[in-house]
Amino acid sequence: YQRRVRAKDDFFNSHKLHMHIPEGATRKDGPSAGVTMVTSLLSLALKKKVRANLSMSGELTLTGRVLAVGGIKEKTIGARRAGVKHLIFPENNRKDWDELTTNNPNITKGLTVYFVRWYKDVYEIAFNYGKKSAQEEADEENAEEDVDDDVDDEEAQ
């Protein structure tokens, strides 16, 4: 992926990296950190900081597909405790987020969540933080429409 983003950069050809991830070291850890590990390596290679106040979770395939993970409630609580305001979760965990929002709105209140299918979407959110993502723009448009609807309702009364 790094070659797609910065084709002339040969960081991985000129540096040796070793990641030791023992199988079963911590119960339930591992696959969920796929997008996080790739993002941290790209941050190092590209010498680019990741967006502040961002937490992410998602299993990653070799083709860049982001797969569902477990423990969305626990991960959200942990992010909230750490002061994180932006979360990235796999698209296939949207139902878990919706259920959490319905049953525990205090846990999700004030958090912005991004649902992704591919690593390229994670990259856009994590590294292009000066620009608004398509999801952020859509959320803003929806919020504006909601306000317009509220104003129309008040005027009608």
PDB file of C-alpha atoms in Angstrom, residues 55-58 66 69 72 75-76 87-93 97 113-117:
ATOM      1  CA  SER A  55      -8.857   4.973  17.655  1.00  0.00           C
ATOM      2  CA  MET A  56      -9.283   2.096  15.231  1.00  0.00           C
ATOM      3  CA  SER A  57      -9.977  -1.592  15.158  1.00  0.00           C
ATOM      4  CA  GLY A  58     -10.340  -4.066  12.343  1.00  0.00           C
ATOM      5  CA  VAL A  66     -11.275  -4.758   6.704  1.00  0.00           C
ATOM      6  CA  VAL A  69     -14.128  -7.647  15.078  1.00  0.00           C
ATOM      7  CA  ILE A  72     -17.228  -2.998  20.032  1.00  0.00           C
ATOM      8  CA  LYS A  75     -13.409  -0.822  22.601  1.00  0.00           C
ATOM      9  CA  THR A  76     -15.715   2.190  22.608  1.00  0.00           C
ATOM     10  CA  LEU A  87     -13.327   5.825  15.961  1.00  0.00           C
ATOM     11  CA  ILE A  88     -12.787   3.588  12.940  1.00  0.00           C
ATOM     12  CA  PHE A  89     -14.667   0.296  12.867  1.00  0.00           C
ATOM     13  CA  PRO A  90     -15.323  -2.246  10.107  1.00  0.00           C
ATOM     14  CA  GLU A  91     -18.526  -1.705   8.122  1.00  0.00           C
ATOM     15  CA  ASN A  92     -19.685  -5.147   9.216  1.00  0.00           C
ATOM     16  CA  ASN A  93     -19.733  -3.891  12.824  1.00  0.00           C
ATOM     17  CA  TRP A  97     -22.591   0.168  16.932  1.00  0.00           C
ATOM     18  CA  VAL A 113     -17.489   6.805  14.089  1.00  0.00           C
ATOM     19  CA  TYR A 114     -16.309   5.878  10.604  1.00  0.00           C
ATOM     20  CA  PHE A 115     -17.261   2.535   9.108  1.00  0.00           C
ATOM     21  CA  VAL A 116     -14.811   1.169   6.536  1.00  0.00           C
ATOM     22  CA  ARG A 117     -14.647  -1.757   4.141  1.00  0.00           C
TER      23      ARG A 117
END
